[in-house]
PDB file of C-alpha atoms in Angstrom:
ATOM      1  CA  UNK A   1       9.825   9.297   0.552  1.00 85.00           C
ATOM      2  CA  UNK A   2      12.141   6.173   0.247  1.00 91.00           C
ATOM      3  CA  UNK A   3      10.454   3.485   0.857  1.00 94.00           C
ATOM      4  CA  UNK A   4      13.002   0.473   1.111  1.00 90.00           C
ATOM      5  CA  UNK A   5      11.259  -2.979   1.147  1.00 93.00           C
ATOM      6  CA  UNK A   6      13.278  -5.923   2.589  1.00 96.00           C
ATOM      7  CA  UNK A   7      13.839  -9.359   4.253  1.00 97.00           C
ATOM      8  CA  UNK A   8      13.106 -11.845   1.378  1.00 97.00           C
ATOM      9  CA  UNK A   9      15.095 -14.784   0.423  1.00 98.00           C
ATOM     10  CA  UNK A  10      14.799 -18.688   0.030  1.00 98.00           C
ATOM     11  CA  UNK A  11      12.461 -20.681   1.866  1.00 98.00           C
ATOM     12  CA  UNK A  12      11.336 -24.155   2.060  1.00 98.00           C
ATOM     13  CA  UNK A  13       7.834 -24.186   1.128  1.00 98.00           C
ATOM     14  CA  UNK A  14       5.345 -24.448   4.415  1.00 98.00           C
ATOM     15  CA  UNK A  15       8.128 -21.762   6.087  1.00 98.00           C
ATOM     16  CA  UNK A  16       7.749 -18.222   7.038  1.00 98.00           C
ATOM     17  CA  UNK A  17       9.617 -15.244   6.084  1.00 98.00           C
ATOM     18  CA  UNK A  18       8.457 -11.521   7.329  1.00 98.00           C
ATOM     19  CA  UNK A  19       9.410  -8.610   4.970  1.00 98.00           C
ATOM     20  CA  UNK A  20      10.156  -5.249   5.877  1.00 98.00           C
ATOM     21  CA  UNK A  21       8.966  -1.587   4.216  1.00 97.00           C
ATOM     22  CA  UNK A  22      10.735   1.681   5.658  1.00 94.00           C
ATOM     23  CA  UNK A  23       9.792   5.030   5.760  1.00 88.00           C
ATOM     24  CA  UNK A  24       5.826   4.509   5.964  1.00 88.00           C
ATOM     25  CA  UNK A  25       4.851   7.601   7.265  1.00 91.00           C
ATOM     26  CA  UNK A  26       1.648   8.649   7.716  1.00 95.00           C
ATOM     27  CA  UNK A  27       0.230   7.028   3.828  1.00 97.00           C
ATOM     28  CA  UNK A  28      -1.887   3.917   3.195  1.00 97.00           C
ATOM     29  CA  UNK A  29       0.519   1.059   2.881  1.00 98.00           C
ATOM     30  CA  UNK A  30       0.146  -1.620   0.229  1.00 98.00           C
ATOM     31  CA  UNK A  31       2.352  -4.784  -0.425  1.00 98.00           C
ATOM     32  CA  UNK A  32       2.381  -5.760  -4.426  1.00 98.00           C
ATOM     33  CA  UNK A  33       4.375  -8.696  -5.807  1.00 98.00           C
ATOM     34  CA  UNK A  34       5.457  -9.435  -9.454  1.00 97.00           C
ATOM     35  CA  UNK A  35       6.304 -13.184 -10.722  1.00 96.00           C
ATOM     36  CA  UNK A  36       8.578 -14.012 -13.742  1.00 91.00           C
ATOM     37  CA  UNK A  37       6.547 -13.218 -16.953  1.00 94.00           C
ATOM     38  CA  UNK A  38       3.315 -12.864 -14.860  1.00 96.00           C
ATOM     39  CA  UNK A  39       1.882  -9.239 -14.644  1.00 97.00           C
ATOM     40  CA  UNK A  40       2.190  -6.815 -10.724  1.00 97.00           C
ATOM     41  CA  UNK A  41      -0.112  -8.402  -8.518  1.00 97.00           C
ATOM     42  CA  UNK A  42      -2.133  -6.566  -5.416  1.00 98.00           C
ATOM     43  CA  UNK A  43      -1.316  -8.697  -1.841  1.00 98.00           C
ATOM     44  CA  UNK A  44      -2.107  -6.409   0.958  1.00 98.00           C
ATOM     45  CA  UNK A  45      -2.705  -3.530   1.991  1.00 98.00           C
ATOM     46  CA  UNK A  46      -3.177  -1.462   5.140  1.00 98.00           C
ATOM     47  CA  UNK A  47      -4.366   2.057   6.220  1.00 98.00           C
ATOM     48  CA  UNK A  48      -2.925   4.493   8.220  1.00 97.00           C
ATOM     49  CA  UNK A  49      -2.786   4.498  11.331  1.00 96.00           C
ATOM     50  CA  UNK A  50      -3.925   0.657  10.819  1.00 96.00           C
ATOM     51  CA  UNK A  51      -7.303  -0.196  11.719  1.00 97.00           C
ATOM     52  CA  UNK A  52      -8.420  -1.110   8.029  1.00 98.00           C
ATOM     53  CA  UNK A  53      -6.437  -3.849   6.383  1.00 98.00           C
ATOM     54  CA  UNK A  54      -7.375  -5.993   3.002  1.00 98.00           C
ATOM     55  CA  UNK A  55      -5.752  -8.897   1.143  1.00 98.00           C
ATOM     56  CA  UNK A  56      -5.250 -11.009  -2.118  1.00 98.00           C
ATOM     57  CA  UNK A  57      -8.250 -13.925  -0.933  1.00 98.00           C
ATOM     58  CA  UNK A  58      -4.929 -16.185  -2.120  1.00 97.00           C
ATOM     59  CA  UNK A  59      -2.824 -14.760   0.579  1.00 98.00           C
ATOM     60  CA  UNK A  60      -5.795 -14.870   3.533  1.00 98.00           C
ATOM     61  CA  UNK A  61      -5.091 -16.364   6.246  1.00 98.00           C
ATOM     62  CA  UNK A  62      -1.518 -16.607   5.638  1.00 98.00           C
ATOM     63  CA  UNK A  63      -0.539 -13.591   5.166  1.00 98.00           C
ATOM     64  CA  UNK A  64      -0.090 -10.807   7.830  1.00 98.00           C
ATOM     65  CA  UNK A  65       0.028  -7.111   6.935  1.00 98.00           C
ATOM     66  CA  UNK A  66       0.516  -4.639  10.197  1.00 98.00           C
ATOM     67  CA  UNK A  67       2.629  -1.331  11.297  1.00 98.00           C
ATOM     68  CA  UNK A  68       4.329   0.531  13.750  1.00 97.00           C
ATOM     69  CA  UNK A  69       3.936   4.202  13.325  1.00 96.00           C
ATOM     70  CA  UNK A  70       6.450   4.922  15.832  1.00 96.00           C
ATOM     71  CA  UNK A  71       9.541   3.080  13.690  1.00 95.00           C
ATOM     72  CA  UNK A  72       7.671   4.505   9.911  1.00 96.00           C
ATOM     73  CA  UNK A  73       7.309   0.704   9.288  1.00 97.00           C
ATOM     74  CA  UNK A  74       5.382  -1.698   7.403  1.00 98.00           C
ATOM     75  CA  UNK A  75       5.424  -5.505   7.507  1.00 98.00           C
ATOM     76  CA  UNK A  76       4.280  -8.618   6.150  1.00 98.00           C
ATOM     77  CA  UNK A  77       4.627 -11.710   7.801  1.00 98.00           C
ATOM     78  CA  UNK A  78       4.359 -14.848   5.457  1.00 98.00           C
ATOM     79  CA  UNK A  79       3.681 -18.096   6.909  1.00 98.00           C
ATOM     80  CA  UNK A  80       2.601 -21.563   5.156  1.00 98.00           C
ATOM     81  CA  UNK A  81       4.483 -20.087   2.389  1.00 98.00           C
ATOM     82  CA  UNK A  82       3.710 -22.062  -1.541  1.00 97.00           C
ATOM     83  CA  UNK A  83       6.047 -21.944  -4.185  1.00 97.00           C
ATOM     84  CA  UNK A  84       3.134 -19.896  -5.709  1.00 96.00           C
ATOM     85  CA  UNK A  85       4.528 -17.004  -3.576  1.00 98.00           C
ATOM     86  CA  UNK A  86       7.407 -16.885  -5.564  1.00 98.00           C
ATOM     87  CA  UNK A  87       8.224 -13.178  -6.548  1.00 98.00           C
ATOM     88  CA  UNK A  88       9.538  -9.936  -6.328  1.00 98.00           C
ATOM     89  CA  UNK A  89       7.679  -8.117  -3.457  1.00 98.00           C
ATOM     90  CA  UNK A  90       7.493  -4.249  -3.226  1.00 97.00           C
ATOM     91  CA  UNK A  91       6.460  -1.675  -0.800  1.00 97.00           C
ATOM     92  CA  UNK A  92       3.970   1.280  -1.932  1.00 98.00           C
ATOM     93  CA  UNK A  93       2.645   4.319  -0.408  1.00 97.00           C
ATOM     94  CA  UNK A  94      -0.120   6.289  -0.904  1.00 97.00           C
ATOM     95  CA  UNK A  95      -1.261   9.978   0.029  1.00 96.00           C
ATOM     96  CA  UNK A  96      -4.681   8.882   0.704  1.00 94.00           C
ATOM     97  CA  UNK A  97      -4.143   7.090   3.520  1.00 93.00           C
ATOM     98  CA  UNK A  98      -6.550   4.712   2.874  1.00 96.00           C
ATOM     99  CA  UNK A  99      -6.118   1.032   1.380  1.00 97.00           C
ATOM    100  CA  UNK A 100      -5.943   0.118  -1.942  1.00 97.00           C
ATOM    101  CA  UNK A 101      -5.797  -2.764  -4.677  1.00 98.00           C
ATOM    102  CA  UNK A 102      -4.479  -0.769  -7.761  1.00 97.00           C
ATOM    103  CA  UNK A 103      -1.525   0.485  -8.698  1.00 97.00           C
ATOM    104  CA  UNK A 104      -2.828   4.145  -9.558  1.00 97.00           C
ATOM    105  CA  UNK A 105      -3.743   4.186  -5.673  1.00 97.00           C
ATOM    106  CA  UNK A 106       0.074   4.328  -5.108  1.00 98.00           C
ATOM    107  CA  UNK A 107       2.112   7.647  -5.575  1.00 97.00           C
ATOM    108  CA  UNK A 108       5.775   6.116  -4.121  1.00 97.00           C
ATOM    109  CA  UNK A 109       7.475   2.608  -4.801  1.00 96.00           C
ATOM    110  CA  UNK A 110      10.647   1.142  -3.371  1.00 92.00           C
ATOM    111  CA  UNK A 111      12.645  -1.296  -5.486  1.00 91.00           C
ATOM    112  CA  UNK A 112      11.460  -4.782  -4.159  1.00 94.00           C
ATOM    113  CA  UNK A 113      13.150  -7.932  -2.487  1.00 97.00           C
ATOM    114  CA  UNK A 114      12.868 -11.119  -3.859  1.00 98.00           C
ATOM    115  CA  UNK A 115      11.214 -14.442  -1.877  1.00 98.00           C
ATOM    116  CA  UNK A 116      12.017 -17.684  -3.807  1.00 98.00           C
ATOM    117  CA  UNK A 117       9.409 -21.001  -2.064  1.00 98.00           C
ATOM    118  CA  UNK A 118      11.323 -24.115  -2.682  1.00 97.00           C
ATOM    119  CA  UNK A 119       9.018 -27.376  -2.998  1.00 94.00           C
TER     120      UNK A 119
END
């Protein structure tokens, strides 16, 4: 498994950016983010093949997670993006298929892709 997470960069806050995970397979898919000095942070997650989903409440609404088992990928589109948003977002898998909020749910991380929200 190499799960490869991309798409972030610099946004104006209120714009949308929609990040990409690789090699999803047939695991539960979760989205995770980690700010500067702040601790790894749960922000979606979905199961395989994709009719359970679950989300940060912070993120609700905005936030998007969905996949396409045909291309073994996972997105997350990001709309009315805060500067609160600001982070390092990574791509995990897990065996059990199902979704997830903690990091012992996950057996396989990608190294993540940064989204910077400008006010």
């Amino acid at each position: 498994v190499q799960l490869q997470a991309s798409g972030g960069g610099l946004v104006q806050a209120g714009g949308s950016l929609r990040l990409s995970c690789a090699d999803s397979g047939r695991f539960g898919m979760g989205w995770f983010r980690q700010a500067p000095g702040k601790e790894r942070e749960f922000v979606a997650a979905i199961s395989f093949p994709g009719r359970k989903t679950d989300y940060l409440s912070s993120v609700k609404g905005r936030f998007t997670i969905s996949r396409d088992n045909v291309k073994n990928t996972v997105y997350l589109q990001m709309n009315s993006l805060e500067p609160e948003d600001t982070a390092v977002y990574l791509c995990a898998a897990s065996n059990l298929q199902t979704v997830g909020r903690t990091s012992s749910h996950y057996n396989y991380w990608g190294p993540g892709t940064l989204v910077t929200v400008s006010s």
